[in-house]
Amino acid sequence: VQAKPPVQVEPHPSKLRKAASADEPKEAAPPADPSAATVELTSADWPKILAAVKAKHNTLYSIVRTVRPHFEPGKITLECGVAFYQKRLNENRNKELLAEVLKEVCGQSVRVASVLGEAAGPDEIAVPDLPPEEAIIHTVQAEPVSAPPQSEALKNISNIFGGAELLES
């Protein structure tokens, strides 16, 4: 029986994927006509944007609420304090989702860019709105759990082997 040497394809396909993802991230949803990019977003629009993101994608909302937005005509730059957050915001899926939400809020396409910078301070992080006063809020209180009575045999085993947790099926 003859053993054949292993065959390796150069370059390995996983290296190609890594090289493609390491390229400079592109900005999402550029307007078709640069002269049409007259959308003027302000910090007053930011809570509306956050609410729309939260309604569509809760995980993305947890990232977007910690960034510092910088508004320019036709463009929004998100300054991330954590490199992982910037990486997540640069993913095509998340950029497309943000561009879609921004288009819903302002009515026109807006470019989205994310940069690494300083983290937003605690006073800058958006806090979810409280429910209205007329809303009915229900609370549930758990009953205290009491230990099951131990048999004499179980007490003897616990004395020999030490404390243990009893699992019942």
XYZ file of N, CA and C in Angstrom:
507
model
N 0.853 -1.169 0.000
C 0.000 0.000 0.000
C 0.897 1.229 0.000
N 0.636 2.108 -0.951
C 1.431 3.332 -1.042
C 0.640 4.498 -0.456
N 1.290 5.291 0.339
C 0.651 6.468 0.933
C 0.900 7.667 0.030
N -0.148 8.367 -0.287
C -0.016 9.556 -1.115
C 0.211 10.766 -0.218
N 1.067 11.680 -0.645
C 1.299 12.887 0.164
C 0.038 13.764 0.151
N -0.186 14.497 1.247
C -1.363 15.368 1.295
C -1.273 16.471 0.238
N -2.389 16.843 -0.316
C -2.445 17.883 -1.331
C -2.918 19.168 -0.666
N -2.190 20.232 -0.908
C -2.575 21.515 -0.337
C -2.690 22.535 -1.455
N -3.791 23.236 -1.462
C -4.029 24.252 -2.462
C -3.432 25.552 -1.943
N -2.619 26.192 -2.770
C -2.016 27.472 -2.380
C -2.632 28.584 -3.190
N -2.987 29.672 -2.669
C -3.164 29.933 -1.255
C -4.418 29.248 -0.732
N -4.406 28.975 0.541
C -5.548 28.307 1.165
C -6.773 29.222 1.076
N -7.978 28.658 0.772
C -9.169 29.503 0.615
C -9.476 30.382 1.820
N -9.172 29.932 3.028
C -9.460 30.765 4.197
C -8.600 32.019 4.213
N -7.393 31.940 3.647
C -6.538 33.122 3.588
C -7.115 34.153 2.631
N -7.768 33.693 1.575
C -8.388 34.619 0.637
C -9.533 35.368 1.291
N -10.335 34.651 2.097
C -11.444 35.307 2.787
C -10.932 36.334 3.782
N -9.860 35.975 4.516
C -9.306 36.911 5.498
C -8.748 38.138 4.800
N -8.081 37.939 3.654
C -7.514 39.071 2.921
C -8.626 39.978 2.414
N -9.733 39.407 1.972
C -10.846 40.213 1.478
C -11.486 41.013 2.602
N -11.602 40.426 3.791
C -12.227 41.137 4.908
C -11.276 42.163 5.520
N -9.972 42.038 5.294
C -9.011 42.974 5.861
C -8.889 44.245 5.028
N -9.464 44.235 3.816
C -9.422 45.428 2.981
C -10.152 46.570 3.664
N -9.867 47.777 3.192
C -10.519 48.968 3.727
C -12.032 48.840 3.607
N -12.780 49.012 4.708
C -14.236 48.909 4.615
C -14.803 50.040 3.765
N -15.850 49.721 3.039
C -16.483 50.703 2.179
C -17.679 51.303 2.896
N -18.012 52.532 2.528
C -19.163 53.185 3.126
C -20.421 52.622 2.492
N -21.452 52.462 3.304
C -22.693 51.844 2.828
C -23.642 52.875 2.268
N -24.411 52.462 1.293
C -25.514 53.198 0.696
C -25.149 54.628 0.291
N -24.170 54.779 -0.605
C -23.900 56.135 -1.067
C -25.049 56.602 -1.960
N -25.398 57.864 -1.908
C -26.468 58.353 -2.760
C -26.069 58.236 -4.232
N -27.056 58.001 -5.082
C -26.788 57.863 -6.509
C -26.233 59.158 -7.078
N -26.748 60.281 -6.648
C -26.307 61.580 -7.127
C -25.757 62.377 -5.948
N -24.439 62.684 -5.935
C -23.869 63.406 -4.785
C -24.529 64.756 -4.528
N -25.040 65.409 -5.575
C -25.679 66.702 -5.364
C -27.020 66.559 -4.647
N -27.604 65.323 -4.679
C -28.889 65.091 -4.014
C -28.723 64.839 -2.521
N -27.487 64.743 -2.037
C -27.232 64.454 -0.624
C -27.342 65.725 0.198
N -28.546 66.242 0.322
C -28.761 67.474 1.057
C -29.413 67.217 2.403
N -29.431 65.962 2.835
C -30.036 65.622 4.115
C -29.182 66.228 5.218
N -29.822 66.950 6.095
C -29.116 67.585 7.196
C -29.587 66.959 8.495
N -28.881 65.927 8.946
C -29.205 65.287 10.223
C -28.575 66.087 11.353
N -29.247 66.088 12.492
C -28.725 66.780 13.666
C -28.797 65.851 14.863
N -28.250 66.297 15.965
C -28.291 65.481 17.175
C -29.720 65.318 17.687
N -30.637 66.176 17.264
C -32.041 66.030 17.658
C -32.662 64.807 16.980
N -32.124 64.396 15.826
C -32.626 63.213 15.119
C -32.086 61.909 15.710
N -31.048 61.977 16.517
C -30.387 60.773 17.022
C -31.320 59.866 17.831
N -32.158 60.387 18.748
C -33.080 59.495 19.464
C -34.050 58.763 18.536
N -34.506 59.433 17.454
C -35.385 58.770 16.486
C -34.647 57.633 15.785
N -33.392 57.885 15.437
C -32.575 56.869 14.761
C -32.376 55.678 15.687
N -32.049 55.952 16.958
C -31.849 54.866 17.922
C -33.115 54.042 18.113
N -34.248 54.700 18.200
C -35.512 53.978 18.377
C -35.802 53.091 17.171
N -35.514 53.592 15.973
C -35.747 52.803 14.762
C -34.792 51.605 14.695
N -33.535 51.800 15.091
C -32.570 50.690 15.104
C -33.001 49.649 16.133
N -33.443 50.100 17.297
C -33.871 49.171 18.344
C -35.068 48.341 17.884
N -35.971 48.945 17.131
C -37.142 48.219 16.645
C -36.770 47.155 15.621
N -35.692 47.394 14.857
C -35.307 46.445 13.805
C -34.307 45.395 14.278
N -33.319 45.805 15.075
C -32.230 44.887 15.432
C -31.681 45.270 16.795
N -32.093 44.553 17.827
C -31.746 44.901 19.201
C -30.246 44.794 19.475
N -29.587 43.816 18.873
C -28.148 43.653 19.105
C -27.370 44.822 18.523
N -27.738 45.243 17.338
C -27.085 46.392 16.722
C -27.353 47.654 17.534
N -28.536 47.763 18.095
C -28.878 48.909 18.940
C -27.929 49.008 20.137
N -27.582 47.850 20.730
C -26.693 47.880 21.897
C -25.320 48.438 21.546
N -24.920 48.316 20.293
C -23.635 48.888 19.849
C -23.813 50.359 19.494
N -24.850 50.655 18.708
C -25.041 52.008 18.191
C -25.307 53.011 19.311
N -25.932 52.582 20.389
C -26.238 53.532 21.464
C -24.992 53.985 22.220
N -23.851 53.288 22.039
C -22.628 53.667 22.748
C -21.683 54.511 21.905
N -22.043 54.808 20.654
C -21.148 55.570 19.784
C -21.467 57.054 19.857
N -20.505 57.854 19.388
C -20.719 59.297 19.266
C -21.001 59.593 17.795
N -22.185 60.079 17.489
C -22.480 60.389 16.086
C -21.947 61.770 15.710
N -21.417 61.850 14.492
C -20.978 63.129 13.933
C -21.743 63.305 12.631
N -22.496 64.398 12.534
C -23.390 64.604 11.410
C -22.774 65.558 10.399
N -22.842 65.174 9.141
C -22.441 66.009 8.012
C -23.556 65.915 6.983
N -23.651 66.836 6.062
C -24.695 66.731 5.038
C -24.541 65.445 4.222
N -25.554 64.583 4.279
C -25.556 63.340 3.512
C -24.707 62.228 4.091
N -24.147 62.433 5.285
C -23.253 61.425 5.854
C -23.343 61.466 7.374
N -23.206 60.289 7.990
C -23.124 60.206 9.445
C -21.897 59.357 9.775
N -21.057 59.865 10.650
C -19.864 59.142 11.083
C -20.074 58.725 12.528
N -19.919 57.428 12.791
C -20.108 56.882 14.132
C -18.745 56.644 14.750
N -18.441 57.364 15.814
C -17.154 57.246 16.496
C -17.288 56.201 17.596
N -16.581 55.081 17.425
C -16.656 53.956 18.365
C -15.507 54.034 19.356
N -15.783 53.686 20.589
C -14.751 53.658 21.610
C -14.100 52.291 21.729
N -14.673 51.270 21.076
C -14.175 49.902 21.158
C -13.959 49.391 19.734
N -12.802 48.803 19.470
C -12.476 48.320 18.127
C -13.454 47.245 17.659
N -13.921 46.411 18.586
C -14.875 45.366 18.220
C -16.168 45.977 17.695
N -16.618 47.065 18.321
C -17.839 47.729 17.869
C -17.643 48.309 16.472
N -16.470 48.890 16.226
C -16.201 49.433 14.894
C -16.220 48.319 13.852
N -15.635 47.188 14.195
C -15.614 46.051 13.275
C -17.035 45.586 12.973
N -17.874 45.494 13.997
C -19.261 45.063 13.795
C -20.030 46.074 12.941
N -19.800 47.370 13.155
C -20.487 48.391 12.368
C -20.016 48.418 10.924
N -18.790 47.966 10.659
C -18.261 47.937 9.302
C -18.709 46.708 8.519
N -19.373 45.758 9.164
C -19.887 44.594 8.445
C -20.987 45.063 7.498
N -20.980 44.511 6.290
C -21.939 44.941 5.262
C -23.381 44.833 5.735
N -23.708 43.733 6.397
C -25.084 43.522 6.859
C -25.521 44.650 7.795
N -24.651 45.012 8.738
C -25.001 46.054 9.703
C -25.030 47.436 9.047
N -24.112 47.695 8.105
C -24.112 48.978 7.401
C -25.386 49.138 6.576
N -25.802 48.050 5.916
C -27.026 48.109 5.120
C -28.241 48.357 6.013
N -28.265 47.703 7.164
C -29.377 47.893 8.093
C -29.420 49.331 8.603
N -28.264 49.883 8.955
C -28.212 51.269 9.411
C -28.627 52.227 8.299
N -28.162 51.981 7.076
C -28.525 52.848 5.954
C -30.028 52.790 5.699
N -30.613 51.605 5.834
C -32.061 51.446 5.654
C -32.831 52.221 6.722
N -32.385 52.127 7.967
C -33.040 52.845 9.060
C -32.919 54.348 8.859
N -31.731 54.806 8.455
C -31.535 56.238 8.227
C -32.411 56.739 7.084
N -32.586 55.911 6.063
C -33.446 56.309 4.947
C -34.895 56.426 5.407
N -35.330 55.520 6.304
C -36.690 55.589 6.844
C -36.887 56.847 7.685
N -35.874 57.209 8.474
C -36.004 58.345 9.388
C -35.963 59.674 8.643
N -35.016 59.822 7.695
C -34.844 61.126 7.047
C -35.404 61.182 5.629
N -35.767 60.048 5.043
C -36.378 60.059 3.721
C -35.411 60.001 2.562
N -34.118 60.078 2.799
C -33.123 60.007 1.728
C -31.986 59.100 2.165
N -31.208 58.657 1.180
C -30.047 57.811 1.485
C -28.980 58.636 2.191
N -28.392 58.035 3.187
C -27.328 58.678 3.947
C -26.175 57.692 4.037
N -24.961 58.172 3.813
C -23.787 57.309 3.928
C -23.448 57.111 5.396
N -22.969 55.896 5.714
C -22.616 55.556 7.090
C -21.142 55.195 7.125
N -20.414 55.795 8.034
C -19.005 55.461 8.235
C -18.779 55.287 9.726
N -17.843 54.411 10.081
C -17.508 54.251 11.499
C -16.004 54.364 11.659
N -15.600 55.062 12.685
C -14.189 55.274 12.976
C -13.926 54.932 14.428
N -12.688 54.600 14.714
C -12.291 54.312 16.086
C -11.882 55.614 16.748
N -12.425 55.878 17.911
C -12.131 57.116 18.624
C -12.346 56.913 20.099
N -12.861 57.939 20.748
C -13.129 57.869 22.180
C -14.503 57.283 22.426
N -14.612 56.601 23.542
C -15.914 56.050 23.931
C -16.819 57.189 24.388
N -18.098 57.007 24.165
C -19.072 57.992 24.629
C -19.120 57.958 26.150
N -19.259 59.113 26.754
C -19.340 59.192 28.202
C -20.681 58.680 28.695
N -20.786 58.405 29.996
C -22.037 57.880 30.536
C -23.225 58.809 30.304
N -22.975 60.122 30.267
C -24.079 61.052 30.040
C -24.483 61.115 28.574
N -23.641 60.567 27.667
C -23.944 60.583 26.235
C -24.637 59.312 25.766
N -24.567 58.245 26.550
C -25.176 56.977 26.152
C -26.684 57.097 26.307
N -27.375 56.714 25.265
C -28.840 56.824 25.268
C -29.434 55.855 26.279
N -30.365 56.346 27.055
C -31.071 55.533 28.039
C -32.465 55.265 27.480
N -32.916 54.010 27.530
C -34.250 53.734 27.002
C -35.323 54.538 27.739
N -36.346 54.918 26.993
C -37.441 55.670 27.587
C -38.230 54.785 28.541
N -38.725 55.386 29.623
C -39.578 54.668 30.556
C -40.963 54.522 29.947
N -41.702 53.498 30.360
C -43.069 53.368 29.840
C -43.922 54.532 30.325
N -44.988 54.854 29.590
C -45.843 55.951 30.023
C -46.478 55.650 31.382
N -46.854 56.704 32.095
C -47.398 56.533 33.442
C -48.685 55.730 33.454
N -49.473 55.809 32.378
C -50.733 55.081 32.353
C -50.550 53.603 32.037
N -49.342 53.184 31.682
C -49.087 51.772 31.366
C -49.154 50.929 32.642
N -49.729 49.742 32.517
C -49.822 48.816 33.641
C -48.578 47.942 33.642
N -47.888 47.938 34.752
C -46.653 47.170 34.878
C -46.890 46.050 35.882
N -46.605 44.832 35.468
C -46.794 43.670 36.321
C -45.447 43.190 36.828
N -45.411 42.809 38.082
C -44.201 42.229 38.651
C -44.523 40.851 39.187
N -43.518 40.005 39.201
C -43.686 38.640 39.696
C -42.681 38.436 40.808
N -43.164 37.920 41.922
C -42.278 37.659 43.047
C -42.146 36.152 43.198
N -40.916 35.690 43.259
C -40.662 34.264 43.405
C -40.877 33.841 44.853
N -41.401 32.642 45.006
C -41.578 32.099 46.346
C -40.247 31.537 46.822
N -39.949 31.676 48.106
C -38.689 31.126 48.601
C -38.688 29.605 48.475
N -37.539 29.082 48.103
C -37.398 27.635 47.926
C -36.868 27.045 49.218
N -37.576 26.067 49.742
C -37.119 25.416 50.966
C -36.411 24.120 50.596
N -35.449 23.738 51.410
C -34.684 22.517 51.154
C -35.577 21.301 51.415
N -35.484 20.290 50.552
C -36.294 19.091 50.777
C -35.813 18.362 52.035
N -36.702 17.672 52.713
C -36.278 16.938 53.914
C -35.304 15.829 53.527
N -34.282 15.661 54.361
C -33.262 14.654 54.070
C -33.554 13.372 54.849
N -33.334 12.272 54.153
C -33.487 10.986 54.837
C -32.231 10.709 55.663
N -32.312 9.739 56.561
C -31.176 9.385 57.425
C -30.006 8.883 56.575
N -30.305 8.109 55.513
C -29.240 7.578 54.648
C -28.514 8.712 53.935
N -29.262 9.693 53.464
C -28.655 10.822 52.763
C -27.791 11.643 53.719
N -28.222 11.792 54.960
C -27.419 12.518 55.955
C -26.108 11.792 56.203
N -26.153 10.464 56.293
C -24.930 9.687 56.513
C -23.973 9.806 55.336
N -24.507 9.751 54.115
C -23.654 9.882 52.919
C -23.025 11.265 52.881
N -23.794 12.303 53.218
C -23.269 13.666 53.217
C -22.175 13.821 54.259
N -22.309 13.157 55.404
C -21.265 13.223 56.436
C -19.983 12.574 55.962
N -20.103 11.492 55.179
C -18.914 10.779 54.711
C -18.244 11.524 53.565
N -19.026 11.888 52.538
C -18.450 12.471 51.317
C -18.473 13.996 51.293
N -19.104 14.639 52.231
C -19.198 16.089 52.231
C -20.479 16.548 51.536
N -20.660 17.856 51.474
C -21.862 18.414 50.893
C -21.944 18.156 49.403
N -23.113 17.961 48.898
C -23.325 17.730 47.476
C -24.687 18.266 47.091
N -24.916 18.324 45.801
C -26.190 18.785 45.301
C -26.971 17.595 44.804
N -28.211 17.505 45.207
C -29.055 16.377 44.833
C -29.850 16.777 43.591
N -29.687 16.017 42.527
C -30.409 16.262 41.297
C -31.494 15.216 41.140
N -32.699 15.678 40.968
C -33.814 14.749 40.775
C -34.294 14.862 39.338
N -34.675 13.730 38.764
C -35.142 13.773 37.383
C -36.619 13.544 37.283
